[in-house]
Amino acid sequence: NYGFNKTQIDSLFPLKDSTQAGECSICLEDIRYRQKIRELQCKHVFHPDCIDGWMNEQENAQCVDMSRKAVELLYLSLI
């Protein structure tokens, strides 16, 4: 794998309860109020199962305007 491991994902994007209904930006299915989600800096929200697997498998994980380099810089600033 070239992407992030579970520890990195949990550190960068901790699980939280959604504060409103919405849509997962990967599977496009509904996110219910108070459902566990991950929210990226770009404010896109995801089901953890969708984003965790995707970020773990991507050599250059990107979410719209967010590149892996930006995520790496964020991660380095947290450690």
PDB file of C-alpha atoms in Angstrom:
ATOM      1  CA  ASN A   1       0.000   0.000   0.000  1.00  0.00           C
ATOM      2  CA  TYR A   2       1.132   3.518  -0.782  1.00  0.00           C
ATOM      3  CA  GLY A   3      -1.513   5.434   1.139  1.00  0.00           C
ATOM      4  CA  PHE A   4      -2.093   6.193   4.767  1.00  0.00           C
ATOM      5  CA  ASN A   5      -2.281   3.578   7.482  1.00  0.00           C
ATOM      6  CA  LYS A   6      -5.130   3.410  10.011  1.00  0.00           C
ATOM      7  CA  THR A   7      -3.164   5.290  12.687  1.00  0.00           C
ATOM      8  CA  GLN A   8      -2.427   8.170  10.315  1.00  0.00           C
ATOM      9  CA  ILE A   9      -6.044   8.354   9.140  1.00  0.00           C
ATOM     10  CA  ASP A  10      -7.346   8.349  12.731  1.00  0.00           C
ATOM     11  CA  SER A  11      -4.849  11.050  13.696  1.00  0.00           C
ATOM     12  CA  LEU A  12      -5.586  13.325  10.740  1.00  0.00           C
ATOM     13  CA  PHE A  13      -9.326  12.799  10.476  1.00  0.00           C
ATOM     14  CA  PRO A  14     -10.797  11.577  13.772  1.00  0.00           C
ATOM     15  CA  LEU A  15     -14.267  10.087  13.722  1.00  0.00           C
ATOM     16  CA  LYS A  16     -17.003  12.464  14.733  1.00  0.00           C
ATOM     17  CA  ASP A  17     -20.779  12.594  14.729  1.00  0.00           C
ATOM     18  CA  SER A  18     -22.327  14.358  11.761  1.00  0.00           C
ATOM     19  CA  THR A  19     -24.160  17.523  12.750  1.00  0.00           C
ATOM     20  CA  GLN A  20     -26.523  17.405   9.809  1.00  0.00           C
ATOM     21  CA  ALA A  21     -27.759  15.088   7.112  1.00  0.00           C
ATOM     22  CA  GLY A  22     -25.652  15.002   3.963  1.00  0.00           C
ATOM     23  CA  GLU A  23     -24.094  12.813   1.338  1.00  0.00           C
ATOM     24  CA  CYS A  24     -20.871  10.804   1.329  1.00  0.00           C
ATOM     25  CA  SER A  25     -18.603  12.299  -1.324  1.00  0.00           C
ATOM     26  CA  ILE A  26     -17.404   8.824  -2.382  1.00  0.00           C
ATOM     27  CA  CYS A  27     -20.412   6.479  -2.421  1.00  0.00           C
ATOM     28  CA  LEU A  28     -22.954   9.325  -2.748  1.00  0.00           C
ATOM     29  CA  GLU A  29     -25.252   7.644  -0.229  1.00  0.00           C
ATOM     30  CA  ASP A  30     -26.926   9.486   2.614  1.00  0.00           C
ATOM     31  CA  ILE A  31     -25.175  10.418   5.813  1.00  0.00           C
ATOM     32  CA  ARG A  32     -27.653  10.603   8.663  1.00  0.00           C
ATOM     33  CA  TYR A  33     -27.629  13.086  11.515  1.00  0.00           C
ATOM     34  CA  ARG A  34     -25.294  11.876  14.299  1.00  0.00           C
ATOM     35  CA  GLN A  35     -23.802   9.117  12.115  1.00  0.00           C
ATOM     36  CA  LYS A  36     -20.029   8.602  12.494  1.00  0.00           C
ATOM     37  CA  ILE A  37     -18.135  10.409   9.725  1.00  0.00           C
ATOM     38  CA  ARG A  38     -14.747  11.699   8.733  1.00  0.00           C
ATOM     39  CA  GLU A  39     -14.516  15.293   7.535  1.00  0.00           C
ATOM     40  CA  LEU A  40     -11.554  16.516   5.524  1.00  0.00           C
ATOM     41  CA  GLN A  41     -10.235  20.085   5.476  1.00  0.00           C
ATOM     42  CA  CYS A  42     -12.090  20.649   2.227  1.00  0.00           C
ATOM     43  CA  LYS A  43     -15.293  20.055   4.271  1.00  0.00           C
ATOM     44  CA  HIS A  44     -16.277  16.958   2.297  1.00  0.00           C
ATOM     45  CA  VAL A  45     -17.710  14.299   4.590  1.00  0.00           C
ATOM     46  CA  PHE A  46     -17.404  10.546   4.242  1.00  0.00           C
ATOM     47  CA  HIS A  47     -18.516   7.278   5.731  1.00  0.00           C
ATOM     48  CA  PRO A  48     -15.388   5.964   7.499  1.00  0.00           C
ATOM     49  CA  ASP A  49     -15.523   2.699   5.519  1.00  0.00           C
ATOM     50  CA  CYS A  50     -15.505   4.664   2.252  1.00  0.00           C
ATOM     51  CA  ILE A  51     -12.662   7.095   2.942  1.00  0.00           C
ATOM     52  CA  ASP A  52     -10.459   4.796   5.044  1.00  0.00           C
ATOM     53  CA  GLY A  53     -10.148   2.162   2.334  1.00  0.00           C
ATOM     54  CA  TRP A  54      -9.732   4.770  -0.363  1.00  0.00           C
ATOM     55  CA  MET A  55      -6.987   6.684   1.476  1.00  0.00           C
ATOM     56  CA  ASN A  56      -5.224   3.433   2.338  1.00  0.00           C
ATOM     57  CA  GLU A  57      -5.037   2.364  -1.305  1.00  0.00           C
ATOM     58  CA  GLN A  58      -4.187   5.610  -3.073  1.00  0.00           C
ATOM     59  CA  GLU A  59      -0.612   6.434  -3.936  1.00  0.00           C
ATOM     60  CA  ASN A  60      -1.673  10.030  -4.527  1.00  0.00           C
ATOM     61  CA  ALA A  61      -4.793  10.299  -2.385  1.00  0.00           C
ATOM     62  CA  GLN A  62      -6.755  13.358  -3.406  1.00  0.00           C
ATOM     63  CA  CYS A  63     -10.115  14.744  -2.435  1.00  0.00           C
ATOM     64  CA  VAL A  64     -11.073  17.326  -5.006  1.00  0.00           C
ATOM     65  CA  ASP A  65      -8.461  20.026  -4.245  1.00  0.00           C
ATOM     66  CA  MET A  66      -6.648  18.178  -1.462  1.00  0.00           C
ATOM     67  CA  SER A  67      -3.459  16.439  -2.541  1.00  0.00           C
ATOM     68  CA  ARG A  68      -1.533  13.806  -0.613  1.00  0.00           C
ATOM     69  CA  LYS A  69       1.253  16.347  -0.156  1.00  0.00           C
ATOM     70  CA  ALA A  70      -1.136  18.703   1.644  1.00  0.00           C
ATOM     71  CA  VAL A  71      -2.298  15.871   3.894  1.00  0.00           C
ATOM     72  CA  GLU A  72       1.312  14.860   4.594  1.00  0.00           C
ATOM     73  CA  LEU A  73       2.174  18.437   5.574  1.00  0.00           C
ATOM     74  CA  LEU A  74      -0.822  18.521   7.897  1.00  0.00           C
ATOM     75  CA  TYR A  75       0.204  15.195   9.421  1.00  0.00           C
ATOM     76  CA  LEU A  76       3.788  16.384   9.955  1.00  0.00           C
ATOM     77  CA  SER A  77       2.536  19.510  11.680  1.00  0.00           C
ATOM     78  CA  LEU A  78       0.604  17.362  14.168  1.00  0.00           C
ATOM     79  CA  ILE A  79       3.519  15.165  15.263  1.00  0.00           C
TER      80      ILE A  79
END
